[in-house]
Amino acid sequence: MKRSDRLVAMTNHLIEHPSQLVSLPFFSAEFDSAKSSISEDLAIVNNILQQQGIGYLESISGAAGGVKYIPSYSRTNSEKFIDQLCEQLEDPDRLLPGGYLYMSDILGEPSKVRNIGRLFASYFSTSEVDVVVTVATKGIPLAYAVASFLNVPVVIVRRDPKVTEGSTVSINYVSGSSKKIQTMVLSKRSLQEGSRVCIIDDFMKAGGTVNGMKNLMEEFRAEVVAIGVLAEAEDEDEERVITDYTSLIQINNVDVKNKQIEVRRGNYFRRELN
Amino acid sequence: MKRSDRLVAMTNHLIEHPSQLVSLPFFSAEFDSAKSSISEDLAIVNNILQQQGIGYLESISGAAGGVKYIPSYSRTNSEKFIDQLCEQLEDPDRLLPGGYLYMSDILGEPSKVRNIGRLFASYFSTSEVDVVVTVATKGIPLAYAVASFLNVPVVIVRRDPKVTEGSTVSINYVSGSSKKIQTMVLSKRSLQEGSRVCIIDDFMKAGGTVNGMKNLMEEFRAEVVAIGVLAEAEDEDEERVITDYTSLIQINNVDVKNKQIEVRRGNYFRRELN
């Protein structure tokens, strides 16, 4: 195969298999080319991925070595994307009773969801996540977006048991906003003991739901190593029970009466980004 | 920019923007290269995408012209993928009470979900779909996968209204399998009148749920132009109310007592594929 053809095929393969080790012999056989040519190709791909601010190739040496495409998002790309999102969310028509924000339309755009996933995945890329866990319903697309970049499976916690899940483990928790006792269930066979878990959700106020998920993870002897929420908002009545989370967006000063809100960058941008 | 660099950047851009028109002047400016060079690059990309059986570039001529990456999946790729899935599903340990199959682990793998999305998107690529609609919970990841390849938004029908949705439209329907009257709700502002809808779900027996979604779409004066279900199974007690659907997998002869099932290719493979 010619270099120009190889570059297209290789770029496609790497982008479709993020965070997955690809051996040089695989490419060599697939494209019927010498390993030295493949190495040169990979240098070109790596260089352009970095230039475009969307990731880089990690080289793993040794007999079981190869390359891995690690997705990332440059600071400039991330800030631009989140600032646009903030602006879109500041529309007063989005205000709902109880100080909630209508976000379903934004969460319904696959390209935006994919970008959100890319941001979280690039942030959590060194946390050695085994599985992404979310609770039905709104967090699901975000969880898949994160998981697809991290190359790990998704496990969905439900609020009601369903016949198609088999036997389940359930816990009760107090929802921060409604103060009601709620239930969460997870199929027994869905999570292995000792898994390193990344919790993803769309919205967090006091953090009761995320805390419930943390407790449920304990039942499975799983370790929560990362928590990502798209948007966080203050809860007037209650202090936050979760502190070690990463948010992309912060909703402040919700004034339902005067139809005003303030949407800012979340704590994601307050730490050092690589 | 050199051709080798351009090919990497261009392949990446096209794959990250499926079913989206990209103008030649955009590439020309982005890569600081003559339109004639860009055209040659695109011919190389198109050729390799087709060789790999994952799609092709559609050229749109005229002033507002450009290229679109149309994802597809070759017959060989599709059959191999679905046959593997069938084999995995035939494991008798997956059998649940009521003749259901445990599929959550498979639906939890982002790469499999993405492939399923690619299959449906390639099948429905000429149906001019405006929006993909699904019902919570299991169909959600599939719906996003399809929608991302078709470059359209996703709308999620819920089984219970939620405060974060705003005002809603609801309908009652009879679930085929349980014969119970159930409710479906959809936020009023989530769907435009006249939208061309593709319904996606994970599992269909008699088709009561899909039929409920069809009825709900009528309330929004939306037109259902495509229906895709991952797996279909026979319902012993009831005739199917939906006939114009596309399934990837067919579950037959579920024998809970003797722990046996038969999983075969769905009707997707019975029609002509391009």
PDB file of C-alpha atoms in Angstrom, chain B residues 105-230:
ATOM      1  CA  ASP B 105     -23.321  -6.186  28.928  1.00  0.00           C
ATOM      2  CA  ILE B 106     -23.322  -6.105  25.144  1.00  0.00           C
ATOM      3  CA  LEU B 107     -25.253  -2.835  25.059  1.00  0.00           C
ATOM      4  CA  GLY B 108     -22.666  -1.515  27.521  1.00  0.00           C
ATOM      5  CA  GLU B 109     -19.804  -1.811  25.045  1.00  0.00           C
ATOM      6  CA  PRO B 110     -19.412   1.501  23.215  1.00  0.00           C
ATOM      7  CA  SER B 111     -17.617  -0.040  20.234  1.00  0.00           C
ATOM      8  CA  LYS B 112     -20.401  -2.577  19.640  1.00  0.00           C
ATOM      9  CA  VAL B 113     -23.041   0.105  20.087  1.00  0.00           C
ATOM     10  CA  ARG B 114     -21.195   2.274  17.578  1.00  0.00           C
ATOM     11  CA  ASN B 115     -21.142  -0.555  15.045  1.00  0.00           C
ATOM     12  CA  ILE B 116     -24.861  -1.160  15.489  1.00  0.00           C
ATOM     13  CA  GLY B 117     -25.387   2.550  14.886  1.00  0.00           C
ATOM     14  CA  ARG B 118     -23.284   2.375  11.738  1.00  0.00           C
ATOM     15  CA  LEU B 119     -25.356  -0.498  10.374  1.00  0.00           C
ATOM     16  CA  PHE B 120     -28.669   1.279  10.899  1.00  0.00           C
ATOM     17  CA  ALA B 121     -27.335   4.629   9.688  1.00  0.00           C
ATOM     18  CA  SER B 122     -26.037   3.089   6.512  1.00  0.00           C
ATOM     19  CA  TYR B 123     -29.419   1.403   5.974  1.00  0.00           C
ATOM     20  CA  PHE B 124     -31.408   4.589   6.611  1.00  0.00           C
ATOM     21  CA  SER B 125     -28.968   6.983   4.936  1.00  0.00           C
ATOM     22  CA  THR B 126     -31.371   7.728   2.085  1.00  0.00           C
ATOM     23  CA  SER B 127     -34.497   8.112   4.254  1.00  0.00           C
ATOM     24  CA  GLU B 128     -33.833  11.810   4.942  1.00  0.00           C
ATOM     25  CA  VAL B 129     -34.180  11.373   8.690  1.00  0.00           C
ATOM     26  CA  ASP B 130     -34.476  14.633  10.690  1.00  0.00           C
ATOM     27  CA  VAL B 131     -34.387  13.158  14.163  1.00  0.00           C
ATOM     28  CA  VAL B 132     -33.894   9.825  15.934  1.00  0.00           C
ATOM     29  CA  VAL B 133     -36.485   9.018  18.612  1.00  0.00           C
ATOM     30  CA  THR B 134     -36.177   6.349  21.281  1.00  0.00           C
ATOM     31  CA  VAL B 135     -37.778   5.492  24.609  1.00  0.00           C
ATOM     32  CA  ALA B 136     -35.865   5.292  27.867  1.00  0.00           C
ATOM     33  CA  THR B 137     -33.726   3.393  28.816  1.00  0.00           C
ATOM     34  CA  LYS B 138     -32.007   0.682  26.806  1.00  0.00           C
ATOM     35  CA  GLY B 139     -32.542   2.193  23.388  1.00  0.00           C
ATOM     36  CA  ILE B 140     -30.742   5.441  24.258  1.00  0.00           C
ATOM     37  CA  PRO B 141     -27.144   4.486  23.436  1.00  0.00           C
ATOM     38  CA  LEU B 142     -28.258   2.868  20.167  1.00  0.00           C
ATOM     39  CA  ALA B 143     -30.231   5.961  19.226  1.00  0.00           C
ATOM     40  CA  TYR B 144     -27.190   8.200  19.784  1.00  0.00           C
ATOM     41  CA  ALA B 145     -24.987   5.893  17.748  1.00  0.00           C
ATOM     42  CA  VAL B 146     -27.396   5.995  14.807  1.00  0.00           C
ATOM     43  CA  ALA B 147     -27.912   9.742  15.130  1.00  0.00           C
ATOM     44  CA  SER B 148     -24.215  10.551  15.282  1.00  0.00           C
ATOM     45  CA  PHE B 149     -23.645   8.850  11.915  1.00  0.00           C
ATOM     46  CA  LEU B 150     -26.731  10.484  10.397  1.00  0.00           C
ATOM     47  CA  ASN B 151     -25.762  13.869  11.897  1.00  0.00           C
ATOM     48  CA  VAL B 152     -29.206  14.475  13.424  1.00  0.00           C
ATOM     49  CA  PRO B 153     -30.400  15.059  17.006  1.00  0.00           C
ATOM     50  CA  VAL B 154     -31.877  12.501  19.403  1.00  0.00           C
ATOM     51  CA  VAL B 155     -35.163  12.898  21.249  1.00  0.00           C
ATOM     52  CA  ILE B 156     -35.856  10.668  24.246  1.00  0.00           C
ATOM     53  CA  VAL B 157     -39.399   9.668  25.152  1.00  0.00           C
ATOM     54  CA  ARG B 158     -39.793   8.991  28.866  1.00  0.00           C
ATOM     55  CA  ARG B 159     -42.074   6.695  30.799  1.00  0.00           C
ATOM     56  CA  ASP B 160     -42.559   9.310  33.518  1.00  0.00           C
ATOM     57  CA  PRO B 161     -42.620  13.108  33.354  1.00  0.00           C
ATOM     58  CA  LYS B 162     -39.724  14.928  34.986  1.00  0.00           C
ATOM     59  CA  VAL B 163     -39.427  18.511  36.152  1.00  0.00           C
ATOM     60  CA  THR B 164     -36.406  19.151  33.943  1.00  0.00           C
ATOM     61  CA  GLU B 165     -38.449  18.585  30.792  1.00  0.00           C
ATOM     62  CA  GLY B 166     -40.906  21.466  31.031  1.00  0.00           C
ATOM     63  CA  SER B 167     -44.449  20.902  29.760  1.00  0.00           C
ATOM     64  CA  THR B 168     -45.112  17.582  28.074  1.00  0.00           C
ATOM     65  CA  VAL B 169     -47.474  15.620  25.825  1.00  0.00           C
ATOM     66  CA  SER B 170     -48.380  12.148  27.045  1.00  0.00           C
ATOM     67  CA  ILE B 171     -50.183   9.112  25.645  1.00  0.00           C
ATOM     68  CA  ASN B 172     -51.252   5.775  27.061  1.00  0.00           C
ATOM     69  CA  TYR B 173     -50.527   2.519  25.315  1.00  0.00           C
ATOM     70  CA  VAL B 174     -50.811  -1.186  25.971  1.00  0.00           C
ATOM     71  CA  SER B 175     -47.534  -2.962  26.335  1.00  0.00           C
ATOM     72  CA  GLY B 176     -47.615  -6.139  24.278  1.00  0.00           C
ATOM     73  CA  SER B 177     -45.781  -8.345  26.695  1.00  0.00           C
ATOM     74  CA  SER B 178     -47.324  -7.332  30.020  1.00  0.00           C
ATOM     75  CA  LYS B 179     -50.751  -6.231  28.695  1.00  0.00           C
ATOM     76  CA  LYS B 180     -50.546  -3.367  31.166  1.00  0.00           C
ATOM     77  CA  ILE B 181     -51.543   0.159  30.309  1.00  0.00           C
ATOM     78  CA  GLN B 182     -48.442   2.310  30.300  1.00  0.00           C
ATOM     79  CA  THR B 183     -47.671   5.956  29.727  1.00  0.00           C
ATOM     80  CA  MET B 184     -45.199   7.726  27.474  1.00  0.00           C
ATOM     81  CA  VAL B 185     -44.332  11.398  27.730  1.00  0.00           C
ATOM     82  CA  LEU B 186     -42.377  13.752  25.560  1.00  0.00           C
ATOM     83  CA  SER B 187     -41.426  17.341  26.241  1.00  0.00           C
ATOM     84  CA  LYS B 188     -43.449  19.722  24.089  1.00  0.00           C
ATOM     85  CA  ARG B 189     -40.484  21.699  22.886  1.00  0.00           C
ATOM     86  CA  SER B 190     -38.419  18.691  21.904  1.00  0.00           C
ATOM     87  CA  LEU B 191     -39.869  17.905  18.485  1.00  0.00           C
ATOM     88  CA  GLN B 192     -40.842  20.103  15.551  1.00  0.00           C
ATOM     89  CA  GLU B 193     -43.996  19.535  13.550  1.00  0.00           C
ATOM     90  CA  GLY B 194     -43.402  17.682  10.303  1.00  0.00           C
ATOM     91  CA  SER B 195     -40.137  16.105  11.416  1.00  0.00           C
ATOM     92  CA  ARG B 196     -39.076  12.916   9.653  1.00  0.00           C
ATOM     93  CA  VAL B 197     -38.482  10.467  12.467  1.00  0.00           C
ATOM     94  CA  CYS B 198     -36.394   7.319  12.789  1.00  0.00           C
ATOM     95  CA  ILE B 199     -37.499   5.200  15.780  1.00  0.00           C
ATOM     96  CA  ILE B 200     -34.763   3.098  17.388  1.00  0.00           C
ATOM     97  CA  ASP B 201     -35.185   0.542  20.171  1.00  0.00           C
ATOM     98  CA  ASP B 202     -33.241  -2.375  21.565  1.00  0.00           C
ATOM     99  CA  PHE B 203     -35.898  -5.066  21.727  1.00  0.00           C
ATOM    100  CA  MET B 204     -39.304  -5.754  20.185  1.00  0.00           C
ATOM    101  CA  LYS B 205     -41.805  -8.491  20.823  1.00  0.00           C
ATOM    102  CA  ALA B 206     -45.377  -7.704  19.817  1.00  0.00           C
ATOM    103  CA  GLY B 207     -44.322  -4.130  19.130  1.00  0.00           C
ATOM    104  CA  GLY B 208     -46.570  -2.353  21.652  1.00  0.00           C
ATOM    105  CA  THR B 209     -43.870   0.079  22.699  1.00  0.00           C
ATOM    106  CA  VAL B 210     -42.852   0.958  19.155  1.00  0.00           C
ATOM    107  CA  ASN B 211     -46.521   1.358  18.288  1.00  0.00           C
ATOM    108  CA  GLY B 212     -46.918   3.684  21.272  1.00  0.00           C
ATOM    109  CA  MET B 213     -44.063   5.786  19.962  1.00  0.00           C
ATOM    110  CA  LYS B 214     -45.708   5.897  16.535  1.00  0.00           C
ATOM    111  CA  ASN B 215     -48.921   7.181  18.124  1.00  0.00           C
ATOM    112  CA  LEU B 216     -47.007   9.749  20.122  1.00  0.00           C
ATOM    113  CA  MET B 217     -45.316  10.942  16.937  1.00  0.00           C
ATOM    114  CA  GLU B 218     -48.758  11.506  15.424  1.00  0.00           C
ATOM    115  CA  GLU B 219     -49.535  13.885  18.295  1.00  0.00           C
ATOM    116  CA  PHE B 220     -46.526  15.908  17.179  1.00  0.00           C
ATOM    117  CA  ARG B 221     -47.540  15.609  13.498  1.00  0.00           C
ATOM    118  CA  ALA B 222     -44.199  13.966  12.858  1.00  0.00           C
ATOM    119  CA  GLU B 223     -43.703  11.332  10.185  1.00  0.00           C
ATOM    120  CA  VAL B 224     -42.124   7.989  11.043  1.00  0.00           C
ATOM    121  CA  VAL B 225     -39.893   7.140   8.079  1.00  0.00           C
ATOM    122  CA  ALA B 226     -37.791   4.356   9.590  1.00  0.00           C
ATOM    123  CA  ILE B 227     -37.977   1.884  12.487  1.00  0.00           C
ATOM    124  CA  GLY B 228     -34.929  -0.029  13.642  1.00  0.00           C
ATOM    125  CA  VAL B 229     -34.760  -2.576  16.462  1.00  0.00           C
ATOM    126  CA  LEU B 230     -31.630  -4.412  17.485  1.00  0.00           C
TER     127      LEU B 230
END
